[in-house]
């Protein structure tokens, strides 16, 4: 059903992910990191997590960020190259790499997250600095997230510049509506910025609450992200939100929503995608305990790109993406380390 929707992303063309490369530093909350002089860290960032997954799944994956030119960042870039991520477009300028601190095992949206990203190399990118015509050579798909324009107005402008260039080349564009309240500090709310960017996007992923906050879609006034609502109610909201997004943004051909709720120490998780006038719903995944929530949504996004890139049906695409996201909950790093075969074993099939 959906294989023609993303026809511009022909197999063999590259998927370009654009965003800030970050180091996630994970102190244990019992103070052991101080006593032992050990501080776990992971190389990540939402868009890099997508690029890493796609490269692992044999989708030609390229990544564009900005880093200072020093021995540490060169080593990080070599690390990415070794994972079959094309880092040719990387911008080398500025003085520092973005960081954030997150207690190990805590959710990225946890109140304890501490960002150290001000004046990073990526945050200092300016319009006109990147030759998008050259960067988009051989690219069939462009991916970014709402974290990018949350950083500052300059990056929001660079995103718009990129989207106009990609759209002119008929490149498929995906947007993840990641909301990070602690990043929107430059006088703009998401609703002031995201609708202009979303008008260029072919695939929009998020959840019904993020769409309401960032794109202005209608939301039942009592619908809050708790477990107090019936699944049927939430899926109806997903349908209504998706239809509204498709109406507001005619370039958009598919809208995906995730529903992830705490379940004791674990997770209750299911997803949906609306495309070609039909809502497809995943099976529900329930876990009693997980290892790491970070990057699960990125893995879902990568799964959607993987499915559509390989011209799978909407159902096959959703099945793979949902299993990939669930599988990521058991991997203590920012990006997945699971192969396509590993993920296919996770898929719940009740056909």
CSV table of C-alpha atoms in Angstrom, one decimal:
chain,number,residue,atom,x,y,z
A,1,UNK,CA,0.0,0.0,0.0
A,2,UNK,CA,2.7,2.5,0.9
A,3,UNK,CA,5.5,1.4,-1.4
A,4,UNK,CA,4.8,4.2,-3.8
A,5,UNK,CA,4.5,7.0,-1.2
A,6,UNK,CA,8.3,7.1,-0.7
A,7,UNK,CA,9.2,6.4,-4.3
A,8,UNK,CA,11.9,9.1,-4.2
A,9,UNK,CA,13.9,7.1,-1.7
A,10,UNK,CA,15.1,4.6,-4.2
A,11,UNK,CA,17.3,1.8,-2.9
A,12,UNK,CA,20.9,2.6,-3.4
A,13,UNK,CA,20.4,6.3,-2.5
A,14,UNK,CA,21.7,7.5,0.8
A,15,UNK,CA,19.8,8.4,3.9
A,16,UNK,CA,21.2,11.6,5.4
A,17,UNK,CA,20.7,12.2,9.1
A,18,UNK,CA,21.3,15.8,10.4
A,19,UNK,CA,21.7,16.7,14.1
A,20,UNK,CA,24.0,17.3,17.0
A,21,UNK,CA,26.5,14.6,17.9
A,22,UNK,CA,26.6,14.3,21.7
A,23,UNK,CA,28.4,12.5,24.5
A,24,UNK,CA,26.0,11.1,27.1
A,25,UNK,CA,27.7,10.9,30.5
A,26,UNK,CA,26.0,8.6,33.0
A,27,UNK,CA,27.0,8.9,36.6
A,28,UNK,CA,25.5,6.4,39.0
A,29,UNK,CA,23.4,8.0,41.6
A,30,UNK,CA,25.0,6.2,44.5
A,31,UNK,CA,28.3,8.1,44.0
A,32,UNK,CA,30.3,5.1,43.0
A,33,UNK,CA,31.6,7.0,39.9
A,34,UNK,CA,33.4,9.4,42.3
A,35,UNK,CA,34.9,6.7,44.4
A,36,UNK,CA,36.0,4.5,41.5
A,37,UNK,CA,37.0,7.3,39.1
A,38,UNK,CA,34.8,5.7,36.4
A,39,UNK,CA,32.3,7.7,34.4
A,40,UNK,CA,30.3,5.7,31.8
A,41,UNK,CA,29.6,7.5,28.5
A,42,UNK,CA,28.0,6.8,25.2
A,43,UNK,CA,28.4,8.5,21.8
A,44,UNK,CA,24.9,9.5,20.6
A,45,UNK,CA,22.4,12.1,19.7
A,46,UNK,CA,18.9,11.3,18.3
A,47,UNK,CA,19.8,11.6,14.6
A,48,UNK,CA,23.1,9.7,15.0
A,49,UNK,CA,21.2,6.9,16.7
A,50,UNK,CA,19.1,6.7,13.5
A,51,UNK,CA,22.1,6.8,11.3
A,52,UNK,CA,23.8,4.1,13.3
A,53,UNK,CA,20.8,1.7,13.1
A,54,UNK,CA,20.4,2.2,9.4
A,55,UNK,CA,24.1,1.5,8.7
A,56,UNK,CA,23.8,-1.7,10.8
A,57,UNK,CA,20.8,-2.7,8.8
A,58,UNK,CA,22.6,-2.2,5.4
A,59,UNK,CA,20.9,1.0,4.4
A,60,UNK,CA,23.4,3.5,2.9
A,61,UNK,CA,23.7,5.9,5.9
A,62,UNK,CA,25.4,9.3,6.0
A,63,UNK,CA,25.5,11.7,8.9
A,64,UNK,CA,26.1,15.5,9.1
A,65,UNK,CA,26.9,17.3,12.3
A,66,UNK,CA,29.5,19.8,13.4
A,67,UNK,CA,32.4,19.1,15.8
A,68,UNK,CA,35.6,20.9,16.7
A,69,UNK,CA,38.7,19.7,14.9
A,70,UNK,CA,40.8,17.9,17.5
A,71,UNK,CA,42.2,14.5,18.2
A,72,UNK,CA,39.2,13.4,20.3
A,73,UNK,CA,36.6,14.3,17.8
A,74,UNK,CA,38.6,12.8,14.9
A,75,UNK,CA,38.7,9.5,16.9
A,76,UNK,CA,34.9,9.7,17.4
A,77,UNK,CA,34.5,10.2,13.6
A,78,UNK,CA,36.8,7.3,12.9
A,79,UNK,CA,34.5,5.2,15.3
A,80,UNK,CA,31.5,6.2,13.2
A,81,UNK,CA,33.3,5.4,9.9
A,82,UNK,CA,34.1,2.0,11.2
A,83,UNK,CA,30.4,1.4,11.6
A,84,UNK,CA,29.7,2.1,7.9
A,85,UNK,CA,28.4,5.6,8.6
A,86,UNK,CA,29.5,8.0,5.9
A,87,UNK,CA,30.8,11.1,7.7
A,88,UNK,CA,32.0,12.9,4.6
A,89,UNK,CA,29.6,15.9,5.1
A,90,UNK,CA,30.8,16.5,8.7
A,91,UNK,CA,31.6,20.2,9.5
A,92,UNK,CA,34.8,20.8,11.5
A,93,UNK,CA,34.7,24.2,13.3
A,94,UNK,CA,34.2,25.7,16.7
A,95,UNK,CA,35.6,24.8,20.1
A,96,UNK,CA,33.5,22.2,21.8
A,97,UNK,CA,31.4,19.1,21.6
A,98,UNK,CA,28.0,19.0,23.1
A,99,UNK,CA,27.4,16.9,26.3
A,100,UNK,CA,24.6,15.9,28.5
A,101,UNK,CA,24.5,14.1,31.8
A,102,UNK,CA,21.9,11.5,32.6
A,103,UNK,CA,21.8,9.1,35.6
A,104,UNK,CA,22.4,5.6,34.3
A,105,UNK,CA,19.1,3.9,33.4
A,106,UNK,CA,17.0,7.0,33.7
A,107,UNK,CA,14.7,8.3,30.9
A,108,UNK,CA,16.0,11.1,28.7
A,109,UNK,CA,13.0,13.2,29.7
A,110,UNK,CA,13.8,12.7,33.4
A,111,UNK,CA,14.0,15.9,35.4
A,112,UNK,CA,17.6,15.0,36.3
A,113,UNK,CA,18.9,15.5,32.7
A,114,UNK,CA,21.6,18.2,32.6
A,115,UNK,CA,22.5,19.7,29.2
A,116,UNK,CA,26.0,21.1,28.5
A,117,UNK,CA,25.4,22.1,24.9
A,118,UNK,CA,25.7,25.9,24.8
A,119,UNK,CA,28.1,27.3,22.2
A,120,UNK,CA,28.9,23.8,20.9
A,121,UNK,CA,30.2,23.4,17.3
A,122,UNK,CA,26.8,22.3,16.2
A,123,UNK,CA,25.0,25.2,17.9
A,124,UNK,CA,27.2,27.6,16.1
A,125,UNK,CA,26.3,26.5,12.6
A,126,UNK,CA,25.0,29.3,10.4
A,127,UNK,CA,22.9,29.6,7.3
A,128,UNK,CA,25.1,29.6,4.2
A,129,UNK,CA,27.8,27.6,5.8
A,130,UNK,CA,26.8,24.1,4.4
A,131,UNK,CA,26.7,23.5,0.7
A,132,UNK,CA,23.4,21.6,0.7
A,133,UNK,CA,23.4,21.0,-3.0
A,134,UNK,CA,26.7,19.1,-2.6
A,135,UNK,CA,25.6,17.4,0.6
A,136,UNK,CA,22.4,16.1,-1.0
A,137,UNK,CA,24.2,14.5,-4.0
A,138,UNK,CA,23.1,10.9,-4.1
A,139,UNK,CA,20.7,11.3,-1.1
A,140,UNK,CA,17.1,10.0,-1.4
A,141,UNK,CA,16.0,10.6,2.2
A,142,UNK,CA,16.7,13.4,4.7
A,143,UNK,CA,16.1,12.9,8.5
A,144,UNK,CA,16.1,15.4,11.3
A,145,UNK,CA,14.3,15.9,14.6
A,146,UNK,CA,12.6,18.6,16.6
A,147,UNK,CA,15.6,18.7,18.9
A,148,UNK,CA,17.6,20.5,16.2
A,149,UNK,CA,15.5,23.7,16.0
A,150,UNK,CA,15.1,23.6,19.8
A,151,UNK,CA,18.8,24.6,20.2
A,152,UNK,CA,18.6,28.2,18.9
A,153,UNK,CA,17.2,30.3,16.1
A,154,UNK,CA,20.3,29.9,14.0
A,155,UNK,CA,19.9,26.1,13.9
A,156,UNK,CA,16.2,26.5,13.2
A,157,UNK,CA,17.1,28.6,10.2
A,158,UNK,CA,19.7,26.0,9.1
A,159,UNK,CA,17.0,23.3,9.3
A,160,UNK,CA,14.7,25.4,7.1
A,161,UNK,CA,17.5,26.0,4.6
A,162,UNK,CA,18.2,22.2,4.5
A,163,UNK,CA,14.5,21.4,4.0
A,164,UNK,CA,14.0,23.8,1.2
A,165,UNK,CA,17.1,22.3,-0.6
A,166,UNK,CA,15.9,18.8,0.0
A,167,UNK,CA,12.4,19.5,-1.1
A,168,UNK,CA,13.7,21.1,-4.3
A,169,UNK,CA,15.4,17.8,-5.1
A,170,UNK,CA,12.3,15.7,-4.3
A,171,UNK,CA,14.1,14.0,-1.4
A,172,UNK,CA,11.9,12.2,1.1
A,173,UNK,CA,12.0,14.0,4.5
A,174,UNK,CA,11.3,12.6,7.9
A,175,UNK,CA,10.7,14.5,11.2
A,176,UNK,CA,10.7,13.1,14.7
A,177,UNK,CA,8.7,15.3,17.1
A,178,UNK,CA,11.1,15.0,20.0
A,179,UNK,CA,10.1,17.5,22.7
A,180,UNK,CA,12.9,18.6,25.1
A,181,UNK,CA,11.5,21.3,27.4
A,182,UNK,CA,15.0,22.2,28.7
A,183,UNK,CA,16.3,23.1,25.3
A,184,UNK,CA,13.6,25.6,24.2
A,185,UNK,CA,15.2,28.6,25.9
A,186,UNK,CA,15.7,31.2,23.2
A,187,UNK,CA,12.3,32.9,23.3
A,188,UNK,CA,10.5,30.6,20.9
A,189,UNK,CA,8.0,27.9,21.7
A,190,UNK,CA,7.9,24.8,19.4
A,191,UNK,CA,4.6,25.9,17.9
A,192,UNK,CA,6.3,29.1,16.7
A,193,UNK,CA,8.9,27.1,14.8
A,194,UNK,CA,7.9,23.5,13.9
A,195,UNK,CA,4.8,24.1,11.6
A,196,UNK,CA,7.0,26.0,9.1
A,197,UNK,CA,9.5,23.1,9.1
A,198,UNK,CA,6.8,20.4,9.0
A,199,UNK,CA,5.3,21.6,5.7
A,200,UNK,CA,8.3,20.0,3.9
A,201,UNK,CA,8.1,16.6,5.6
A,202,UNK,CA,6.9,13.4,4.1
A,203,UNK,CA,6.8,11.3,7.3
A,204,UNK,CA,6.2,12.7,10.7
A,205,UNK,CA,6.6,10.6,13.8
A,206,UNK,CA,5.9,11.4,17.5
A,207,UNK,CA,3.0,11.0,19.8
A,208,UNK,CA,-0.4,12.8,20.1
A,209,UNK,CA,0.8,15.0,22.9
A,210,UNK,CA,3.9,16.2,21.1
A,211,UNK,CA,1.9,16.9,17.9
A,212,UNK,CA,-0.5,19.0,20.0
A,213,UNK,CA,2.4,21.0,21.5
A,214,UNK,CA,4.6,21.3,18.4
A,215,UNK,CA,2.1,21.4,15.5
A,216,UNK,CA,-1.0,22.7,17.2
A,217,UNK,CA,-3.2,19.6,16.5
A,218,UNK,CA,-6.4,19.2,18.5
A,219,UNK,CA,-6.3,17.1,21.7
A,220,UNK,CA,-9.1,16.1,24.0
A,221,UNK,CA,-8.8,18.5,26.9
A,222,UNK,CA,-8.6,15.6,29.4
A,223,UNK,CA,-6.3,13.4,27.5
A,224,UNK,CA,-3.0,13.4,29.4
A,225,UNK,CA,-0.2,10.9,29.1
A,226,UNK,CA,-1.3,8.5,31.8
A,227,UNK,CA,-2.5,4.9,31.8
A,228,UNK,CA,-6.0,6.0,32.6
A,229,UNK,CA,-7.3,5.9,29.1
A,230,UNK,CA,-8.6,3.0,27.1
A,231,UNK,CA,-6.4,1.9,24.2
A,232,UNK,CA,-9.4,2.5,21.8
A,233,UNK,CA,-9.5,6.2,23.0
A,234,UNK,CA,-5.8,6.7,22.4
A,235,UNK,CA,-6.0,5.1,18.9
A,236,UNK,CA,-8.9,7.3,18.0
A,237,UNK,CA,-6.9,10.3,19.0
A,238,UNK,CA,-4.0,9.0,16.9
A,239,UNK,CA,-6.3,8.7,13.9
A,240,UNK,CA,-7.7,12.2,14.5
A,241,UNK,CA,-4.2,13.7,15.0
A,242,UNK,CA,-2.9,12.0,11.9
A,243,UNK,CA,-5.7,13.2,9.7
A,244,UNK,CA,-5.2,16.7,11.0
A,245,UNK,CA,-1.5,16.6,10.3
A,246,UNK,CA,-2.1,15.3,6.7
A,247,UNK,CA,-4.6,18.1,6.2
A,248,UNK,CA,-2.3,20.9,7.7
A,249,UNK,CA,0.8,19.7,5.8
A,250,UNK,CA,0.0,18.4,2.3
A,251,UNK,CA,3.5,17.1,1.7
A,252,UNK,CA,3.1,14.6,4.5
A,253,UNK,CA,2.0,11.1,3.4
A,254,UNK,CA,2.3,9.2,6.7
A,255,UNK,CA,2.1,9.9,10.4
A,256,UNK,CA,3.3,7.5,13.1
A,257,UNK,CA,2.5,7.6,16.8
A,258,UNK,CA,4.1,5.7,19.7
A,259,UNK,CA,2.4,4.9,23.0
A,260,UNK,CA,4.9,4.1,25.8
A,261,UNK,CA,3.7,3.8,29.4
A,262,UNK,CA,5.5,2.7,32.6
A,263,UNK,CA,4.5,-0.8,33.7
A,264,UNK,CA,6.0,-1.3,37.1
A,265,UNK,CA,9.8,-1.4,36.4
A,266,UNK,CA,9.1,-2.1,32.8
A,267,UNK,CA,7.1,-0.8,29.8
A,268,UNK,CA,3.8,-1.2,28.0
A,269,UNK,CA,4.4,-0.2,24.4
A,270,UNK,CA,2.5,-0.1,21.1
A,271,UNK,CA,2.5,2.1,18.0
A,272,UNK,CA,0.4,3.1,15.0
A,273,UNK,CA,0.9,4.6,11.6
A,274,UNK,CA,-1.7,6.3,9.5
A,275,UNK,CA,-1.2,6.4,5.7
A,276,UNK,CA,-3.3,5.8,2.6
A,277,UNK,CA,-6.5,6.6,4.6
A,278,UNK,CA,-5.9,3.7,7.0
A,279,UNK,CA,-4.6,3.3,10.6
A,280,UNK,CA,-2.3,0.3,11.1
A,281,UNK,CA,-1.7,-0.7,14.8
A,282,UNK,CA,1.1,-2.7,16.1
A,283,UNK,CA,0.9,-5.6,18.6
A,284,UNK,CA,1.3,-4.5,22.2
A,285,UNK,CA,4.7,-5.2,23.9
A,286,UNK,CA,4.8,-5.6,27.7
A,287,UNK,CA,8.0,-5.9,29.7
A,288,UNK,CA,8.4,-6.3,33.4
A,289,UNK,CA,11.9,-4.7,33.4
A,290,UNK,CA,14.1,-2.9,31.0
A,291,UNK,CA,17.7,-1.7,30.8
A,292,UNK,CA,17.7,1.7,29.1
A,293,UNK,CA,15.0,3.8,27.6
A,294,UNK,CA,17.4,6.1,25.7
A,295,UNK,CA,17.3,5.8,22.0
A,296,UNK,CA,14.1,3.6,21.8
A,297,UNK,CA,12.2,6.2,19.9
A,298,UNK,CA,15.2,6.8,17.6
A,299,UNK,CA,15.2,3.1,16.8
A,300,UNK,CA,11.5,3.2,16.0
A,301,UNK,CA,12.2,6.1,13.6
A,302,UNK,CA,15.0,4.2,12.0
A,303,UNK,CA,12.7,1.2,11.7
A,304,UNK,CA,10.2,3.2,9.8
A,305,UNK,CA,12.8,4.5,7.4
A,306,UNK,CA,14.2,1.0,7.0
A,307,UNK,CA,10.8,-0.4,6.1
A,308,UNK,CA,9.8,2.3,3.6
A,309,UNK,CA,13.3,2.5,2.1
A,310,UNK,CA,13.0,-1.3,1.4
A,311,UNK,CA,9.4,-0.8,0.0
A,312,UNK,CA,7.8,-2.9,2.7
A,313,UNK,CA,4.1,-2.4,3.3
A,314,UNK,CA,2.8,-0.2,6.1
A,315,UNK,CA,2.1,-3.2,8.3
A,316,UNK,CA,5.5,-4.8,7.7
A,317,UNK,CA,7.2,-1.5,8.3
A,318,UNK,CA,5.3,-0.9,11.6
A,319,UNK,CA,6.0,-4.4,12.8
A,320,UNK,CA,9.7,-4.0,12.2
A,321,UNK,CA,10.0,-0.5,13.7
A,322,UNK,CA,8.0,-1.4,16.8
A,323,UNK,CA,10.1,-4.6,17.5
A,324,UNK,CA,13.3,-2.6,16.9
A,325,UNK,CA,12.2,0.1,19.5
A,326,UNK,CA,11.2,-2.6,22.0
A,327,UNK,CA,14.4,-4.5,21.5
A,328,UNK,CA,16.4,-1.3,22.1
A,329,UNK,CA,15.0,-1.2,25.7
A,330,UNK,CA,17.3,-4.1,26.5
A,331,UNK,CA,20.5,-2.5,25.1
A,332,UNK,CA,22.5,-0.2,27.4
A,333,UNK,CA,23.7,2.3,24.9
A,334,UNK,CA,22.3,5.2,22.8
A,335,UNK,CA,22.1,3.3,19.5
A,336,UNK,CA,20.9,-0.2,18.8
A,337,UNK,CA,23.4,-3.0,18.3
A,338,UNK,CA,20.8,-5.5,17.0
A,339,UNK,CA,20.8,-6.7,13.4
A,340,UNK,CA,17.8,-7.1,11.2
A,341,UNK,CA,17.7,-10.8,12.0
A,342,UNK,CA,17.8,-10.1,15.7
A,343,UNK,CA,14.9,-7.7,15.5
A,344,UNK,CA,12.8,-10.0,13.3
A,345,UNK,CA,12.9,-12.5,16.1
A,346,UNK,CA,11.3,-9.9,18.4
A,347,UNK,CA,8.3,-9.3,16.1
A,348,UNK,CA,5.0,-10.4,17.6
A,349,UNK,CA,2.9,-11.9,14.9
A,350,UNK,CA,-0.8,-12.8,15.5
A,351,UNK,CA,-1.8,-13.2,11.8
